[in-house]
């Protein structure tokens, strides 16, 4: 099997070199650069739409499903590799040219290579990999995101002012929901004279969500979905091609 | 440590019977990294930057490991190995069981040894392997060609494939689930109102809620309708009510956002006060 | 008096940060033990699983990363506890790259409990891991689950597990329970698995995205929703196993009150001392 794996690696390297060579020689061809990728996109989209109209029992359905899923999975996996290549080269450059904060780039690369080494060696069952994930990745990521709590608090303090009728409505809805989603809110609510006895603030919050928020969210969902569909058509028909990059 | 004297009971690094506890070390590292990131709240500093860069490095490492072990290996490398092994065994007539079901069906077919069946086997094998594995791999390599500026345009092919696939799926599924089904669900029925015996407040309340929901939805949509000025007897008040509905929506969303963000903070403090300082069970 | 409100108006944000820290630590150290009320959304999500028969199999989708784990990890454990007790088998998949590790953590932590010592990997629970491009994954599972996930997270062949016997696609699972943060998750399952294959979809999500799914709840495309830490604490109560979410809700209550107080104070000081610079 080692022989075969070696062959596979050489095969892909040769393939890649050939691709780069072809890419460099044919780079001026407008047909290849522009028209063919658009045709590719159109073809792919039409096939997928067509597939929705085939009954699942039909063998053609299965073939299209199988093939398209495999293609997308393999291409997306390679797409992740580019991000990693650019991250690593960028940080190597930073170190070799002694840019500002280059010392931290060393930390980054160290983290990258250590994680990669243990991960590739033992897979996801390795003790060292587990250690890195549980005691470094998890705390760092969750702490990064939890910092936002402080900024949300500070934003609520600074920006949440009843300046107009609309702003007051926004503020009131927010306060009722915040009260209604914690039990302490219901307790405090029951001390409010008159209304406190008639209904609970958590019921009020649920009613707001069930009626107004559902209506508002549905309006947003409908608008966004129609926009999404229109954008998808534009992409398939080659009108929208910003995914090509900046030069076109 | 002076903190111990204050009654703090940090998670020990050493085990009772001697020797180092991996979990203890891990918890200490995690706690130091957590506090390092929180130090940003005072101002940007060395500890925060260190943790930030380390995080990017570790998460890039995780992505690479995942890409290799979970993405490329089972969907490209292993199938290629399996197909070639089976192909080799069939060609050489080895008495080794064939793993792949598709190849197995060919083997039984070839045992009959009709004239020409070998050719069609090799042909279909090449087509299958090329279409399912080699071609997407070529597209994947084209993606990596972005690294070389002169050949970067090759990456348009894989991008076009992914974008075309995504658009195709989205057109149909979004139209179905998020447009048609949603419109269908907005056709609420007021029939129970006319069939109730006596005065049933729950039915009346339900109908009133449904009515408000549909009214709110229509008005919010009118607010998003920009082809006519929001003036007059219908459009003016309707778009105004639409704004109110949207403001309530955003207010409620803000309330939920606050909740979500605080939850994350709680999670970290449960770790710091529980696992690390052992103040909370 | 006006001077006081001017100070409030120009309060340094670090003081608010400090108040937040105090409001979080205090209820954690001295719990208030507030009651937990069950909301209808959580209840209907619970009912989906409650109505399943022993031996039924569900897809449990871990669509989150450590950043959302304070909300979703207790929820995942509560749902898994429920399934274990009902003898419902769980096929864990993930649409987020870090999801399988979260599934692994949840499985390992429940495996350490005496109540579930008899539960086996591959029989009661399997972690199929993650595949790239979540739309392709959710759509592909409609045709073949082992086709999308040829191996489990640790590299063993998917079709070899006892739990996967007879499982081909969505038609063979009783329900999908997605634990969602961000865009990949409940929304994807509703638009593809529910719309095309009519599979029951339910789930839990972070509070931040839960309102997005209310239209799907009203249209019954989504059967129940466990919302954020509050939903997780409700689920913990439903399975009678209070944990981190229940403890966290005390803190949530105090911090909410503090924030509401701050908002009111800020509005009052603006009204009295004029607009802030």
Coordinates of C-alpha atoms in Angstrom, one line a residue, chain A residues 48 51-52 56-57 61-62 65-66 68-70 72-74 76-77 80 124-126 129-130 133-134 137-139 141-142 145 149-154 156-163 171 175 177-188 200 202-203 206 209-210 213-214 217-218 221 225, chain C residues 8-9 11-13 16-17 20-21 32 34-37 39-40 65-67 69-70 98 101-102 104-105 108 131-133 136-137 139-140 143-144 147-148 153-154 168 171 196-197 211-212 214-216 218-219 227 230-231 234 249 252-254 256-257 259-260 262-263 265-267 270 275-276:
Chain A
X48 CA -29.3 20.3 -9.6
X51 CA -32.7 16.7 -10.1
X52 CA -35.5 18.0 -7.9
X56 CA -36.0 9.6 -6.0
X57 CA -36.7 6.0 -7.1
X61 CA -31.6 10.8 -9.2
X62 CA -29.2 8.7 -7.2
X65 CA -26.9 13.0 -5.9
X66 CA -23.9 10.8 -5.5
X68 CA -22.6 16.1 -7.0
X69 CA -22.2 15.5 -3.2
X70 CA -18.8 13.9 -3.8
X72 CA -18.7 19.4 -3.6
X73 CA -17.1 17.6 -0.7
X74 CA -13.8 17.1 -2.4
X76 CA -14.5 22.2 -0.5
X77 CA -11.8 20.2 1.3
X80 CA -9.8 24.8 3.2
X124 CA -9.1 12.4 17.0
X125 CA -8.5 9.8 19.7
X126 CA -5.0 10.9 20.7
X129 CA -4.8 16.2 20.7
X130 CA -7.6 15.9 23.2
X133 CA -8.6 20.8 22.2
X134 CA -10.1 20.6 25.7
X137 CA -9.0 25.5 22.0
X138 CA -12.2 25.3 24.0
X139 CA -11.3 27.9 26.7
X141 CA -12.6 30.3 21.8
X142 CA -15.4 30.5 24.4
X145 CA -16.9 35.1 22.4
X149 CA -21.2 40.1 26.9
X150 CA -19.3 43.1 28.3
X151 CA -19.6 45.1 25.2
X152 CA -23.3 44.2 24.9
X153 CA -23.8 45.5 28.4
X154 CA -21.9 48.7 27.7
X156 CA -27.1 48.7 26.2
X157 CA -26.1 51.4 28.7
X158 CA -24.9 53.9 26.1
X159 CA -27.1 53.5 23.1
X160 CA -30.5 52.3 24.5
X161 CA -32.2 55.6 24.9
X162 CA -35.8 56.4 24.4
X163 CA -35.2 59.2 21.8
X171 CA -36.6 49.5 24.3
X175 CA -37.0 45.0 28.5
X177 CA -38.4 40.0 26.8
X178 CA -35.4 40.3 29.2
X179 CA -37.8 40.2 32.2
X180 CA -39.9 37.5 30.7
X181 CA -37.1 35.1 30.0
X182 CA -35.9 34.9 33.7
X183 CA -37.9 33.7 36.6
X184 CA -36.8 36.6 38.8
X185 CA -38.6 38.8 36.3
X186 CA -42.0 37.1 37.0
X187 CA -41.4 37.5 40.7
X188 CA -40.7 41.2 40.5
X200 CA -47.3 37.1 34.1
X202 CA -43.2 35.7 30.8
X203 CA -46.7 35.2 29.1
X206 CA -44.3 34.8 24.8
X209 CA -42.8 36.7 20.3
X210 CA -45.7 34.6 19.0
X213 CA -41.9 38.8 16.4
X214 CA -43.2 36.0 14.2
X217 CA -39.3 37.7 11.3
X218 CA -41.5 36.2 8.6
X221 CA -37.5 35.8 6.0
X225 CA -35.5 34.5 0.6
Chain C
X8 CA -23.6 58.5 35.2
X9 CA -23.9 59.9 31.6
X11 CA -19.5 56.6 33.1
X12 CA -16.3 54.8 32.2
X13 CA -17.3 51.5 30.6
X16 CA -19.9 48.6 33.9
X17 CA -17.6 45.7 33.1
X20 CA -21.0 42.7 35.3
X21 CA -18.3 40.5 36.9
X32 CA -30.7 31.6 44.5
X34 CA -35.1 30.1 41.4
X35 CA -37.9 27.8 40.1
X36 CA -37.9 26.8 36.4
X37 CA -41.1 27.3 34.4
X39 CA -42.4 27.2 28.1
X40 CA -44.5 25.6 25.3
X65 CA -18.5 25.0 18.4
X66 CA -17.0 25.6 21.8
X67 CA -18.0 29.3 21.6
X69 CA -21.1 25.4 24.4
X70 CA -22.3 27.1 27.6
X98 CA -15.9 21.5 15.8
X101 CA -15.5 17.1 19.3
X102 CA -18.5 18.5 21.2
X104 CA -17.4 13.3 21.8
X105 CA -17.2 15.4 25.0
X108 CA -17.7 10.8 27.3
X131 CA -18.2 16.7 6.2
X132 CA -17.6 20.0 4.4
X133 CA -20.3 22.1 2.7
X136 CA -24.4 19.3 0.3
X137 CA -24.3 17.2 3.6
X139 CA -29.1 17.2 0.9
X140 CA -26.9 14.2 0.5
X143 CA -30.2 9.9 -0.5
X144 CA -27.7 8.0 1.7
X147 CA -22.7 7.7 1.5
X148 CA -22.1 11.2 3.0
X153 CA -15.3 10.4 13.3
X154 CA -12.6 8.0 14.4
X168 CA -30.2 4.4 4.5
X171 CA -36.9 7.9 5.8
X196 CA -38.4 17.5 0.8
X197 CA -38.5 14.4 2.9
X211 CA -36.3 34.2 17.0
X212 CA -35.2 33.5 13.4
X214 CA -40.3 31.5 15.0
X215 CA -41.8 31.7 11.5
X216 CA -41.0 28.0 11.0
X218 CA -45.8 28.9 13.5
X219 CA -45.9 27.1 10.2
X227 CA -34.1 28.2 23.3
X230 CA -33.3 29.1 29.5
X231 CA -34.5 26.3 27.2
X234 CA -36.2 23.7 31.2
X249 CA -30.2 30.7 35.0
X252 CA -28.9 35.2 34.0
X253 CA -31.7 36.5 36.2
X254 CA -29.4 38.8 38.2
X256 CA -30.7 40.8 33.4
X257 CA -32.0 42.8 36.3
X259 CA -28.9 45.5 32.8
X260 CA -32.5 46.7 33.0
X262 CA -28.6 50.3 33.9
X263 CA -30.8 51.0 30.9
X265 CA -30.7 54.7 34.9
X266 CA -29.1 55.8 31.6
X267 CA -32.5 57.0 30.3
X270 CA -30.3 61.5 29.9
X275 CA -27.7 64.5 26.0
X276 CA -24.5 62.7 26.4

